[in-house]
XYZ file of N, CA, C and O in Angstrom:
836
model
N -57.613 -49.266 -26.500
C -57.270 -48.076 -25.715
C -58.066 -46.887 -26.255
O -58.129 -46.652 -27.453
N -58.665 -46.082 -25.371
C -59.471 -44.944 -25.816
C -58.567 -43.807 -26.252
O -57.374 -43.759 -25.944
N -59.217 -42.828 -26.968
C -58.447 -41.674 -27.423
C -57.877 -40.885 -26.264
O -56.737 -40.421 -26.307
N -58.670 -40.724 -25.187
C -58.206 -39.972 -24.010
C -57.015 -40.659 -23.375
O -56.061 -40.004 -22.936
N -57.050 -42.003 -23.320
C -55.945 -42.759 -22.712
C -54.674 -42.590 -23.536
O -53.572 -42.489 -22.987
N -54.818 -42.562 -24.875
C -53.660 -42.371 -25.752
C -53.038 -41.006 -25.523
O -51.814 -40.864 -25.432
N -53.899 -39.958 -25.381
C -53.404 -38.602 -25.153
C -52.659 -38.530 -23.835
O -51.583 -37.966 -23.740
N -53.248 -39.156 -22.769
C -52.593 -39.138 -21.463
C -51.237 -39.819 -21.526
O -50.270 -39.375 -20.935
N -51.205 -40.919 -22.288
C -49.948 -41.669 -22.399
C -48.890 -40.840 -23.104
O -47.717 -40.828 -22.718
N -49.283 -40.099 -24.134
C -48.337 -39.314 -24.915
C -47.815 -38.107 -24.131
O -46.686 -37.684 -24.321
N -48.693 -37.527 -23.260
C -48.307 -36.307 -22.563
C -47.698 -36.576 -21.192
O -47.304 -35.642 -20.524
N -47.640 -37.818 -20.773
C -47.065 -38.122 -19.466
C -45.576 -37.805 -19.474
O -44.840 -38.175 -20.376
N -45.118 -37.103 -18.450
C -43.711 -36.709 -18.379
C -42.822 -37.894 -18.024
O -43.221 -38.781 -17.280
N -41.620 -37.875 -18.542
C -40.625 -38.847 -18.111
C -40.126 -38.429 -16.729
O -40.367 -37.293 -16.283
N -39.414 -39.315 -16.079
C -38.870 -38.988 -14.768
C -37.949 -37.787 -14.818
O -37.982 -36.924 -13.940
N -37.131 -37.698 -15.865
C -36.192 -36.588 -16.010
C -36.922 -35.271 -16.253
O -36.546 -34.221 -15.727
N -37.996 -35.331 -17.059
C -38.797 -34.135 -17.320
C -39.481 -33.662 -16.046
O -39.548 -32.462 -15.770
N -40.015 -34.606 -15.273
C -40.683 -34.253 -14.017
C -39.691 -33.639 -13.036
O -39.998 -32.658 -12.360
N -38.504 -34.214 -12.980
C -37.458 -33.685 -12.097
C -37.117 -32.246 -12.486
O -37.002 -31.370 -11.628
N -36.973 -32.009 -13.804
C -36.665 -30.663 -14.277
C -37.771 -29.676 -13.956
O -37.502 -28.525 -13.609
N -39.014 -30.140 -14.066
C -40.150 -29.272 -13.758
C -40.144 -28.866 -12.279
O -40.369 -27.706 -11.940
N -39.877 -29.818 -11.407
C -39.827 -29.529 -9.968
C -38.726 -28.511 -9.668
O -38.925 -27.575 -8.893
N -37.576 -28.677 -10.309
C -36.461 -27.749 -10.108
C -36.851 -26.345 -10.559
O -36.592 -25.355 -9.866
N -37.496 -26.231 -11.729
C -37.898 -24.916 -12.245
C -38.906 -24.243 -11.322
O -38.791 -23.054 -11.027
N -39.888 -25.001 -10.863
C -40.916 -24.440 -9.977
C -40.304 -24.029 -8.649
O -40.596 -22.951 -8.117
N -39.456 -24.878 -8.081
C -38.816 -24.560 -6.798
C -37.966 -23.296 -6.922
O -37.995 -22.431 -6.042
N -37.227 -23.181 -8.013
C -36.393 -21.996 -8.237
C -37.258 -20.746 -8.289
O -36.936 -19.723 -7.673
N -38.351 -20.827 -9.033
C -39.264 -19.684 -9.176
C -39.836 -19.252 -7.832
O -39.849 -18.058 -7.501
N -40.303 -20.219 -7.042
C -40.925 -19.890 -5.759
C -39.903 -19.398 -4.738
O -40.167 -18.452 -3.993
N -38.744 -20.023 -4.684
C -37.702 -19.571 -3.763
C -37.269 -18.152 -4.107
O -37.026 -17.324 -3.225
N -37.125 -17.866 -5.411
C -36.690 -16.541 -5.854
C -37.753 -15.479 -5.587
O -37.432 -14.307 -5.375
N -39.016 -15.885 -5.591
C -40.105 -14.931 -5.385
C -40.418 -14.722 -3.905
O -40.633 -13.593 -3.452
N -40.437 -15.818 -3.137
C -40.906 -15.758 -1.755
C -39.839 -16.024 -0.701
O -40.119 -15.915 0.489
N -38.639 -16.398 -1.141
C -37.606 -16.765 -0.182
C -37.757 -18.209 0.261
O -38.732 -18.893 -0.083
N -36.813 -18.664 1.045
C -36.840 -20.058 1.496
C -37.774 -20.225 2.680
O -38.460 -21.240 2.804
N -37.806 -19.229 3.562
C -38.709 -19.315 4.713
C -40.165 -19.183 4.280
O -41.069 -19.652 4.970
N -40.376 -18.531 3.142
C -41.742 -18.314 2.677
C -42.230 -19.342 1.683
O -43.294 -19.176 1.070
N -41.490 -20.419 1.483
C -41.864 -21.452 0.508
C -41.839 -22.825 1.165
O -40.851 -23.196 1.789
N -42.918 -23.562 1.013
C -42.999 -24.911 1.582
C -42.965 -25.954 0.465
O -43.226 -25.651 -0.703
N -42.649 -27.179 0.842
C -42.667 -28.281 -0.121
C -44.066 -28.458 -0.684
O -44.241 -28.787 -1.860
N -45.056 -28.237 0.151
C -46.448 -28.365 -0.293
C -46.762 -27.370 -1.408
O -47.430 -27.705 -2.392
N -46.255 -26.129 -1.268
C -46.489 -25.117 -2.300
C -45.777 -25.486 -3.596
O -46.330 -25.279 -4.694
N -44.573 -26.016 -3.481
C -43.848 -26.453 -4.677
C -44.621 -27.557 -5.380
O -44.790 -27.540 -6.608
N -45.107 -28.509 -4.612
C -45.868 -29.629 -5.178
C -47.134 -29.136 -5.868
O -47.467 -29.573 -6.977
N -47.838 -28.213 -5.222
C -49.089 -27.684 -5.778
C -48.834 -26.963 -7.093
O -49.538 -27.169 -8.087
N -47.790 -26.115 -7.116
C -47.471 -25.356 -8.329
C -47.008 -26.281 -9.455
O -47.299 -26.035 -10.636
N -46.302 -27.366 -9.088
C -45.793 -28.306 -10.097
C -46.854 -29.321 -10.520
O -46.645 -30.076 -11.471
N -47.984 -29.362 -9.799
C -49.051 -30.302 -10.139
C -48.726 -31.730 -9.765
O -49.156 -32.670 -10.439
N -47.955 -31.899 -8.669
C -47.603 -33.240 -8.204
C -47.860 -33.323 -6.706
O -48.195 -32.335 -6.059
N -47.694 -34.507 -6.150
C -47.800 -34.664 -4.705
C -46.430 -34.440 -4.068
O -45.403 -34.510 -4.739
N -46.438 -34.179 -2.774
C -45.160 -34.026 -2.076
C -44.345 -35.313 -2.156
O -43.111 -35.275 -2.192
N -45.039 -36.438 -2.202
C -44.356 -37.735 -2.285
C -43.518 -37.825 -3.561
O -42.429 -38.416 -3.559
N -44.007 -37.228 -4.659
C -43.265 -37.246 -5.920
C -41.988 -36.421 -5.781
O -40.921 -36.804 -6.282
N -42.084 -35.285 -5.081
C -40.892 -34.461 -4.863
C -39.851 -35.246 -4.071
O -38.664 -35.272 -4.422
N -40.311 -35.925 -2.993
C -39.376 -36.689 -2.161
C -38.819 -37.905 -2.892
O -37.722 -38.371 -2.596
N -39.566 -38.374 -3.882
C -39.076 -39.496 -4.689
C -37.860 -39.051 -5.517
O -36.885 -39.787 -5.658
N -37.946 -37.844 -6.059
C -36.850 -37.324 -6.892
C -35.738 -36.700 -6.054
O -34.564 -36.724 -6.445
N -36.113 -36.126 -4.915
C -35.136 -35.449 -4.064
C -35.368 -35.894 -2.619
O -36.119 -35.259 -1.879
N -34.712 -36.985 -2.257
C -34.932 -37.543 -0.917
C -34.432 -36.611 0.183
O -34.914 -36.632 1.306
N -33.435 -35.759 -0.153
C -32.928 -34.778 0.793
C -33.027 -33.388 0.177
O -32.873 -33.226 -1.033
N -33.267 -32.389 1.024
C -33.385 -31.022 0.518
C -32.112 -30.572 -0.193
O -32.168 -29.845 -1.175
N -30.967 -31.020 0.300
C -29.706 -30.605 -0.313
C -29.619 -31.078 -1.761
O -29.028 -30.404 -2.607
N -30.231 -32.221 -2.060
C -30.226 -32.721 -3.441
C -31.000 -31.766 -4.351
O -30.602 -31.526 -5.492
N -32.092 -31.210 -3.828
C -32.872 -30.233 -4.605
C -32.061 -28.953 -4.796
O -32.029 -28.396 -5.898
N -31.374 -28.497 -3.760
C -30.582 -27.274 -3.863
C -29.431 -27.453 -4.857
O -29.140 -26.565 -5.659
N -28.796 -28.615 -4.816
C -27.725 -28.900 -5.782
C -28.258 -28.900 -7.208
O -27.604 -28.411 -8.136
N -29.457 -29.457 -7.380
C -30.073 -29.525 -8.711
C -30.414 -28.127 -9.221
O -30.268 -27.833 -10.411
N -30.862 -27.251 -8.329
C -31.170 -25.868 -8.710
C -29.902 -25.167 -9.190
O -29.890 -24.516 -10.235
N -28.825 -25.316 -8.435
C -27.553 -24.677 -8.806
C -27.045 -25.227 -10.133
O -26.637 -24.471 -11.020
N -27.093 -26.547 -10.300
C -26.628 -27.151 -11.555
C -27.474 -26.707 -12.742
O -26.950 -26.503 -13.845
N -28.779 -26.550 -12.515
C -29.663 -26.154 -13.617
C -29.349 -24.751 -14.120
O -29.549 -24.436 -15.287
N -28.835 -23.892 -13.229
C -28.541 -22.523 -13.623
C -27.080 -22.297 -13.989
O -26.768 -21.339 -14.688
N -26.194 -23.147 -13.485
C -24.767 -22.894 -13.679
C -24.034 -23.999 -14.422
O -22.927 -23.767 -14.919
N -24.601 -25.203 -14.480
C -23.868 -26.335 -15.024
C -24.292 -26.744 -16.420
O -25.376 -26.391 -16.891
N -23.403 -27.490 -17.072
C -23.749 -28.069 -18.362
C -24.411 -29.420 -18.135
O -24.753 -29.769 -17.005
N -24.604 -30.191 -19.192
C -25.293 -31.480 -19.058
C -24.540 -32.457 -18.166
O -25.131 -33.385 -17.611
N -23.253 -32.231 -17.996
C -22.451 -33.108 -17.143
C -22.280 -32.567 -15.734
O -21.571 -33.165 -14.922
N -22.913 -31.412 -15.454
C -22.827 -30.829 -14.126
C -21.625 -29.916 -13.923
O -21.450 -29.357 -12.851
N -20.790 -29.750 -14.974
C -19.635 -28.872 -14.874
C -20.063 -27.424 -15.132
O -21.026 -27.164 -15.842
N -19.326 -26.491 -14.559
C -19.652 -25.077 -14.716
C -19.602 -24.650 -16.175
O -18.591 -24.825 -16.854
N -20.687 -24.059 -16.680
C -20.712 -23.570 -18.058
C -19.727 -22.421 -18.240
O -19.087 -22.315 -19.280
N -19.616 -21.569 -17.228
C -18.707 -20.431 -17.340
C -17.253 -20.886 -17.393
O -16.483 -20.415 -18.234
N -16.884 -21.809 -16.520
C -15.509 -22.317 -16.533
C -15.204 -22.967 -17.884
O -14.112 -22.813 -18.440
N -16.183 -23.670 -18.434
C -16.004 -24.286 -19.746
C -15.724 -23.264 -20.833
O -14.963 -23.526 -21.772
N -16.304 -22.058 -20.694
C -16.117 -21.011 -21.703
C -14.749 -20.337 -21.611
O -14.237 -19.832 -22.616
N -14.184 -20.275 -20.401
C -12.937 -19.522 -20.254
C -11.682 -20.399 -20.264
O -10.578 -19.876 -20.349
N -11.866 -21.712 -20.196
C -10.696 -22.589 -20.264
C -9.988 -22.411 -21.605
O -10.608 -22.381 -22.658
N -8.689 -22.278 -21.565
C -7.907 -22.113 -22.790
C -7.736 -20.670 -23.228
O -6.942 -20.381 -24.118
N -8.496 -19.750 -22.603
C -8.356 -18.331 -22.962
C -7.261 -17.698 -22.111
O -6.934 -18.181 -21.025
N -6.723 -16.578 -22.594
C -5.644 -15.906 -21.884
C -5.857 -14.400 -21.887
O -6.580 -13.851 -22.726
N -5.180 -13.732 -20.930
C -5.190 -12.276 -20.896
C -6.567 -11.672 -20.760
O -7.429 -12.196 -20.050
N -6.792 -10.577 -21.470
C -8.061 -9.851 -21.361
C -9.262 -10.706 -21.750
O -10.369 -10.489 -21.253
N -9.039 -11.663 -22.618
C -10.144 -12.485 -23.107
C -10.818 -13.242 -21.970
O -12.043 -13.434 -21.988
N -10.058 -13.658 -20.970
C -10.632 -14.342 -19.805
C -11.619 -13.418 -19.100
O -12.758 -13.797 -18.803
N -11.189 -12.195 -18.842
C -12.005 -11.233 -18.093
C -13.208 -10.755 -18.917
O -14.304 -10.570 -18.372
N -12.997 -10.573 -20.197
C -14.107 -10.168 -21.072
C -15.177 -11.249 -21.131
O -16.376 -10.948 -21.095
N -14.741 -12.505 -21.204
C -15.693 -13.617 -21.288
C -16.498 -13.745 -20.004
O -17.725 -13.936 -20.042
N -15.834 -13.627 -18.876
C -16.521 -13.716 -17.577
C -17.551 -12.602 -17.440
O -18.715 -12.841 -17.085
N -17.126 -11.368 -17.704
C -18.026 -10.224 -17.554
C -19.226 -10.326 -18.495
O -20.375 -10.120 -18.085
N -18.966 -10.653 -19.750
C -20.046 -10.743 -20.741
C -21.031 -11.838 -20.371
O -22.263 -11.658 -20.467
N -20.516 -12.990 -19.938
C -21.379 -14.122 -19.604
C -22.267 -13.793 -18.401
O -23.488 -13.984 -18.452
N -21.673 -13.296 -17.325
C -22.445 -13.033 -16.109
C -23.486 -11.941 -16.320
O -24.645 -12.092 -15.923
N -23.096 -10.857 -16.957
C -24.041 -9.765 -17.194
C -25.200 -10.234 -18.064
O -26.368 -9.936 -17.789
N -24.886 -10.986 -19.110
C -25.930 -11.481 -20.013
C -26.880 -12.449 -19.310
O -28.106 -12.351 -19.455
N -26.327 -13.384 -18.537
C -27.158 -14.367 -17.833
C -28.065 -13.688 -16.810
O -29.249 -14.020 -16.701
N -27.539 -12.759 -16.051
C -28.341 -12.058 -15.044
C -29.413 -11.199 -15.707
O -30.513 -11.042 -15.176
N -29.082 -10.647 -16.861
C -30.027 -9.806 -17.592
C -31.187 -10.638 -18.144
O -32.346 -10.236 -18.070
N -30.866 -11.801 -18.696
C -31.907 -12.664 -19.275
C -32.863 -13.182 -18.213
O -34.058 -13.276 -18.439
N -32.325 -13.517 -17.041
C -33.163 -14.055 -15.970
C -32.498 -13.765 -14.625
O -31.576 -14.480 -14.225
N -32.960 -12.709 -13.926
C -32.341 -12.340 -12.648
C -32.814 -13.180 -11.459
O -32.415 -12.902 -10.326
N -33.646 -14.194 -11.695
C -34.210 -14.957 -10.580
C -33.144 -15.644 -9.734
O -33.289 -15.771 -8.517
N -32.049 -16.083 -10.372
C -31.010 -16.762 -9.595
C -30.287 -15.768 -8.675
O -29.888 -16.123 -7.568
N -30.136 -14.531 -9.124
C -29.583 -13.486 -8.262
C -30.469 -13.278 -7.045
O -29.981 -13.143 -5.916
N -31.791 -13.215 -7.264
C -32.722 -13.039 -6.145
C -32.654 -14.221 -5.196
O -32.660 -14.065 -3.971
N -32.592 -15.425 -5.779
C -32.547 -16.639 -4.973
C -31.305 -16.663 -4.084
O -31.388 -16.975 -2.887
N -30.142 -16.326 -4.632
C -28.918 -16.306 -3.841
C -28.969 -15.226 -2.764
O -28.451 -15.407 -1.653
N -29.604 -14.095 -3.086
C -29.737 -13.013 -2.113
C -30.613 -13.441 -0.948
O -30.275 -13.233 0.222
N -31.759 -14.052 -1.257
C -32.628 -14.582 -0.201
C -31.866 -15.577 0.661
O -31.941 -15.560 1.894
N -31.144 -16.463 0.008
C -30.418 -17.506 0.728
C -29.401 -16.916 1.694
O -29.292 -17.347 2.846
N -28.664 -15.905 1.240
C -27.660 -15.277 2.097
C -28.310 -14.541 3.265
O -27.873 -14.666 4.416
N -29.370 -13.790 2.991
C -30.029 -13.014 4.040
C -30.713 -13.906 5.067
O -30.755 -13.575 6.260
N -31.249 -15.036 4.610
C -31.948 -15.948 5.512
C -31.009 -16.993 6.107
O -31.451 -17.901 6.801
N -29.706 -16.843 5.819
C -28.701 -17.806 6.295
C -29.078 -19.236 5.895
O -28.978 -20.183 6.683
N -29.518 -19.356 4.661
C -29.925 -20.651 4.125
C -28.720 -21.341 3.488
O -27.811 -20.683 2.977
N -28.719 -22.650 3.477
C -27.538 -23.401 3.030
C -27.279 -23.330 1.529
O -26.173 -23.637 1.077
N -28.262 -22.926 0.710
C -28.045 -22.934 -0.735
C -26.892 -22.024 -1.132
O -26.081 -22.384 -1.986
N -26.812 -20.837 -0.531
C -25.733 -19.919 -0.909
C -24.371 -20.505 -0.543
O -23.398 -20.330 -1.283
N -24.294 -21.227 0.577
C -23.039 -21.863 0.959
C -22.672 -22.976 -0.022
O -21.503 -23.127 -0.392
N -23.665 -23.748 -0.453
C -23.424 -24.800 -1.447
C -22.924 -24.179 -2.748
O -21.982 -24.671 -3.371
N -23.536 -23.059 -3.148
C -23.138 -22.379 -4.379
C -21.686 -21.906 -4.296
O -20.905 -22.094 -5.232
N -21.325 -21.296 -3.159
C -19.946 -20.811 -2.997
C -18.964 -21.973 -3.094
O -17.943 -21.896 -3.789
N -19.270 -23.078 -2.408
C -18.354 -24.220 -2.391
C -18.217 -24.876 -3.756
O -17.125 -25.286 -4.150
N -19.335 -24.989 -4.493
C -19.317 -25.761 -5.730
C -19.046 -24.933 -6.982
O -18.521 -25.456 -7.966
N -19.400 -23.648 -6.980
C -19.238 -22.826 -8.183
C -18.427 -21.552 -7.931
O -17.547 -21.208 -8.723
N -18.743 -20.838 -6.849
C -18.100 -19.555 -6.600
C -16.598 -19.648 -6.418
O -15.831 -18.916 -7.068
N -16.158 -20.544 -5.539
C -14.722 -20.689 -5.293
C -13.982 -21.170 -6.532
O -12.833 -20.774 -6.765
N -14.648 -21.985 -7.330
C -14.027 -22.478 -8.567
C -13.683 -21.316 -9.495
O -12.593 -21.270 -10.083
N -14.602 -20.362 -9.617
C -14.360 -19.206 -10.483
C -13.262 -18.315 -9.911
O -12.375 -17.865 -10.652
N -13.310 -18.064 -8.599
C -12.285 -17.233 -7.969
C -10.905 -17.860 -8.144
O -9.923 -17.174 -8.456
N -10.823 -19.179 -7.956
C -9.531 -19.867 -8.090
C -9.025 -19.823 -9.528
O -7.815 -19.690 -9.767
N -9.944 -19.917 -10.498
C -9.533 -19.823 -11.906
C -8.982 -18.429 -12.194
O -7.922 -18.281 -12.824
N -9.693 -17.403 -11.723
C -9.235 -16.030 -11.931
C -7.930 -15.775 -11.194
O -7.028 -15.090 -11.702
N -7.825 -16.297 -9.978
C -6.600 -16.187 -9.179
C -5.407 -16.703 -9.986
O -4.364 -16.040 -10.079
N -5.571 -17.894 -10.598
C -4.485 -18.488 -11.394
C -4.161 -17.629 -12.615
O -2.984 -17.458 -12.975
N -5.187 -17.072 -13.258
C -4.960 -16.213 -14.428
C -4.187 -14.962 -14.040
O -3.272 -14.523 -14.754
N -4.555 -14.369 -12.914
C -3.887 -13.152 -12.453
C -2.443 -13.458 -12.040
O -1.522 -12.680 -12.330
N -2.234 -14.608 -11.383
C -0.870 -15.016 -11.016
C 0.014 -15.120 -12.268
O 1.187 -14.710 -12.261
N -0.563 -15.676 -13.333
C 0.181 -15.808 -14.578
C 0.566 -14.458 -15.153
O 1.688 -14.282 -15.655
N -0.341 -13.488 -15.069
C -0.067 -12.151 -15.596
C 0.951 -11.413 -14.722
O 1.746 -10.606 -15.223
N 0.925 -11.684 -13.416
C 1.924 -11.100 -12.517
C 3.303 -11.677 -12.837
O 4.299 -10.943 -12.951
N 3.350 -12.986 -13.004
C 4.614 -13.663 -13.297
C 5.186 -13.191 -14.632
O 6.416 -13.067 -14.795
N 4.314 -12.902 -15.594
C 4.758 -12.447 -16.917
C 5.158 -10.982 -16.916
O 5.636 -10.462 -17.942
N 4.959 -10.297 -15.772
C 5.328 -8.893 -15.674
C 4.288 -7.933 -16.220
O 4.533 -6.736 -16.337
N 3.097 -8.458 -16.553
C 2.018 -7.602 -17.075
C 1.327 -6.867 -15.937
O 1.071 -5.660 -16.021
N 1.010 -7.598 -14.848
C 0.352 -7.004 -13.689
C 1.376 -6.716 -12.597
O 2.389 -7.408 -12.470
N 1.094 -5.708 -11.793
C 1.915 -5.414 -10.625
C 1.738 -6.535 -9.591
O 0.773 -7.305 -9.647
N 2.648 -6.610 -8.637
C 2.558 -7.637 -7.603
C 1.484 -7.250 -6.595
O 1.589 -6.223 -5.924
N 0.468 -8.064 -6.522
C -0.671 -7.811 -5.636
C -1.324 -9.142 -5.326
O -1.154 -10.107 -6.076
N -2.026 -9.229 -4.207
C -2.677 -10.486 -3.825
C -3.671 -10.891 -4.917
O -4.683 -10.209 -5.118
N -3.418 -11.980 -5.648
C -4.286 -12.354 -6.770
C -5.704 -12.749 -6.349
O -6.652 -12.547 -7.114
N -5.836 -13.307 -5.144
C -7.182 -13.689 -4.686
C -8.041 -12.457 -4.441
O -9.233 -12.435 -4.773
N -7.429 -11.406 -3.865
C -8.174 -10.164 -3.637
C -8.497 -9.496 -4.972
O -9.608 -8.981 -5.176
N -7.542 -9.518 -5.890
C -7.781 -8.933 -7.211
C -8.909 -9.659 -7.940
O -9.759 -9.030 -8.585
N -8.929 -10.983 -7.820
C -9.994 -11.776 -8.455
C -11.352 -11.395 -7.894
O -12.328 -11.219 -8.632
N -11.421 -11.242 -6.573
C -12.690 -10.873 -5.947
C -13.093 -9.446 -6.325
O -14.287 -9.149 -6.464
N -12.106 -8.568 -6.493
C -12.417 -7.193 -6.896
C -13.075 -7.165 -8.277
O -14.064 -6.449 -8.494
N -12.536 -7.951 -9.201
C -13.106 -7.970 -10.547
C -14.517 -8.554 -10.538
O -15.449 -7.967 -11.097
N -14.687 -9.710 -9.886
C -16.019 -10.323 -9.815
C -16.989 -9.400 -9.096
O -18.160 -9.286 -9.469
N -16.477 -8.700 -8.059
C -17.336 -7.779 -7.311
C -17.902 -6.669 -8.176
O -19.066 -6.291 -8.044
N -17.084 -6.129 -9.098
C -17.567 -5.090 -10.008
C -18.741 -5.600 -10.843
O -19.760 -4.928 -11.003
N -18.570 -6.807 -11.371
C -19.593 -7.370 -12.256
C -20.872 -7.683 -11.488
O -21.983 -7.365 -11.937
N -20.725 -8.301 -10.315
C -21.903 -8.668 -9.531
C -22.647 -7.434 -9.030
O -23.883 -7.397 -9.041
N -21.901 -6.420 -8.588
C -22.570 -5.201 -8.126
C -23.343 -4.551 -9.268
O -24.468 -4.057 -9.077
N -22.762 -4.559 -10.462
C -23.462 -3.997 -11.614
C -24.769 -4.751 -11.864
O -25.832 -4.135 -12.020
N -24.702 -6.086 -11.882
C -25.898 -6.889 -12.146
C -26.947 -6.716 -11.063
O -28.145 -6.579 -11.344
N -26.516 -6.725 -9.811
C -27.464 -6.586 -8.698
C -28.143 -5.230 -8.730
O -29.371 -5.124 -8.571
N -27.372 -4.174 -8.945
C -27.967 -2.834 -8.969
C -28.883 -2.650 -10.179
O -29.928 -1.998 -10.080
N -28.507 -3.261 -11.315
C -29.342 -3.151 -12.512
C -30.626 -3.968 -12.395
O -31.724 -3.457 -12.619
N -30.468 -5.253 -12.042
C -31.587 -6.192 -12.129
C -32.432 -6.275 -10.855
O -33.641 -6.501 -10.924
N -31.819 -6.110 -9.681
C -32.579 -6.230 -8.434
C -32.997 -4.871 -7.873
O -34.115 -4.711 -7.392
N -32.086 -3.898 -7.924
C -32.406 -2.583 -7.377
C -33.162 -1.708 -8.367
O -33.700 -0.676 -7.984
N -33.188 -2.106 -9.629
C -33.952 -1.368 -10.627
C -33.215 -0.227 -11.303
O -33.828 0.622 -11.950
N -31.876 -0.197 -11.180
C -31.112 0.896 -11.780
C -31.176 0.882 -13.307
O -30.919 1.898 -13.956
N -31.538 -0.274 -13.884
C -31.590 -0.351 -15.349
C -32.662 0.573 -15.939
O -32.635 0.862 -17.130
N -33.590 1.047 -15.104
C -34.588 2.006 -15.599
C -33.944 3.353 -15.900
O -34.487 4.146 -16.670
N -32.806 3.614 -15.268
C -32.154 4.915 -15.406
C -30.787 4.842 -16.083
O -30.280 5.862 -16.546
N -30.200 3.650 -16.094
C -28.866 3.497 -16.664
C -28.918 2.465 -17.775
O -29.113 1.271 -17.511
N -28.782 2.917 -18.994
C -28.868 2.020 -20.144
C -27.602 2.150 -20.982
O -27.303 3.230 -21.488
N -26.876 1.031 -21.073
C -25.675 0.982 -21.898
C -25.640 -0.384 -22.591
O -26.083 -1.381 -22.027
N -25.096 -0.450 -23.783
C -24.925 -1.759 -24.429
C -24.006 -2.629 -23.571
O -23.023 -2.131 -23.002
N -24.316 -3.918 -23.491
C -23.490 -4.826 -22.692
C -22.026 -4.796 -23.117
O -21.122 -4.876 -22.284
N -21.805 -4.685 -24.421
C -20.430 -4.690 -24.925
C -19.640 -3.511 -24.359
O -18.463 -3.652 -24.000
N -20.284 -2.351 -24.261
C -19.616 -1.162 -23.738
C -19.336 -1.306 -22.246
O -18.281 -0.880 -21.756
N -20.280 -1.911 -21.520
C -20.112 -2.129 -20.082
C -18.942 -3.078 -19.829
O -18.071 -2.817 -18.985
N -18.913 -4.178 -20.563
C -17.836 -5.163 -20.411
C -16.487 -4.537 -20.713
O -15.521 -4.676 -19.946
N -16.412 -3.824 -21.829
C -15.152 -3.189 -22.231
C -14.664 -2.221 -21.161
O -13.468 -2.187 -20.826
N -15.585 -1.438 -20.584
C -15.199 -0.451 -19.569
C -14.697 -1.119 -18.298
O -13.669 -0.713 -17.740
N -15.415 -2.130 -17.824
C -14.997 -2.812 -16.602
C -13.623 -3.472 -16.769
O -12.771 -3.388 -15.880
N -13.432 -4.145 -17.879
C -12.145 -4.820 -18.105
C -11.031 -3.784 -18.228
O -9.929 -3.977 -17.687
N -11.301 -2.672 -18.898
C -10.285 -1.625 -19.065
C -9.939 -1.002 -17.712
O -8.764 -0.753 -17.410
N -10.954 -0.722 -16.895
C -10.724 -0.163 -15.557
C -9.859 -1.111 -14.729
O -8.896 -0.694 -14.072
N -10.193 -2.403 -14.774
C -9.451 -3.390 -13.990
C -8.004 -3.487 -14.462
O -7.067 -3.446 -13.646
N -7.803 -3.603 -15.768
C -6.450 -3.744 -16.300
C -5.627 -2.468 -16.076
O -4.425 -2.554 -15.780
N -6.247 -1.314 -16.180
C -5.526 -0.060 -15.964
C -5.007 0.010 -14.526
O -3.893 0.479 -14.280
N -5.816 -0.455 -13.592
C -5.398 -0.443 -12.195
C -4.368 -1.506 -11.862
O -3.609 -1.358 -10.898
N -4.341 -2.587 -12.652
C -3.458 -3.712 -12.344
C -2.144 -3.688 -13.123
O -1.190 -4.381 -12.755
N -2.076 -2.907 -14.196
C -0.883 -2.926 -15.052
C 0.368 -2.479 -14.301
O 0.350 -1.523 -13.530
N 1.453 -3.184 -14.574
C 2.742 -2.826 -13.991
C 3.315 -1.644 -14.756
O 3.404 -1.656 -15.969
N 3.713 -0.623 -14.034
C 4.267 0.585 -14.667
C 5.793 0.491 -14.759
O 6.441 -0.012 -13.850
């Protein structure tokens, strides 16, 4: 075997590595150009593979969209990383963990925020898949936490599903305005201070008097 052949053999990607590469490239292009502005051919070209290789790994487009969501939100088993972090926590710690995690993740890489925005505006199915598989799971977890605090007499009686959406809405609006609208050029605060303020505002409004 020649030296060049040995090098090619050593650098050849495994199937799992190739699949991950396709997911990363697709995420990047969708987030940059939208879904209507990105073709399978462009994904293949950027990933250095043929379209046939993409279809080999993702026979249906929905499989690729699911893989993109799992790559950004799931652990190695496909379960939500955020839900894994808040299970077993109680009270303010649940809300602090959610806020800190989302703000930090969006700050490190806002591409998934852009991708979801494109998907919603273009009425693309990825945002619907995300809501069904990850979004509702988080809302339902928060709903249950708020119900527990209402039952314990800590929170006033209020629709827990609406309260859950109000809290998530504060965090998402902050991330979107900072990372997508560019407000971070003018508004700079430590993440810890932002999290503390949002949780305090929410709890102050929800506390039973």
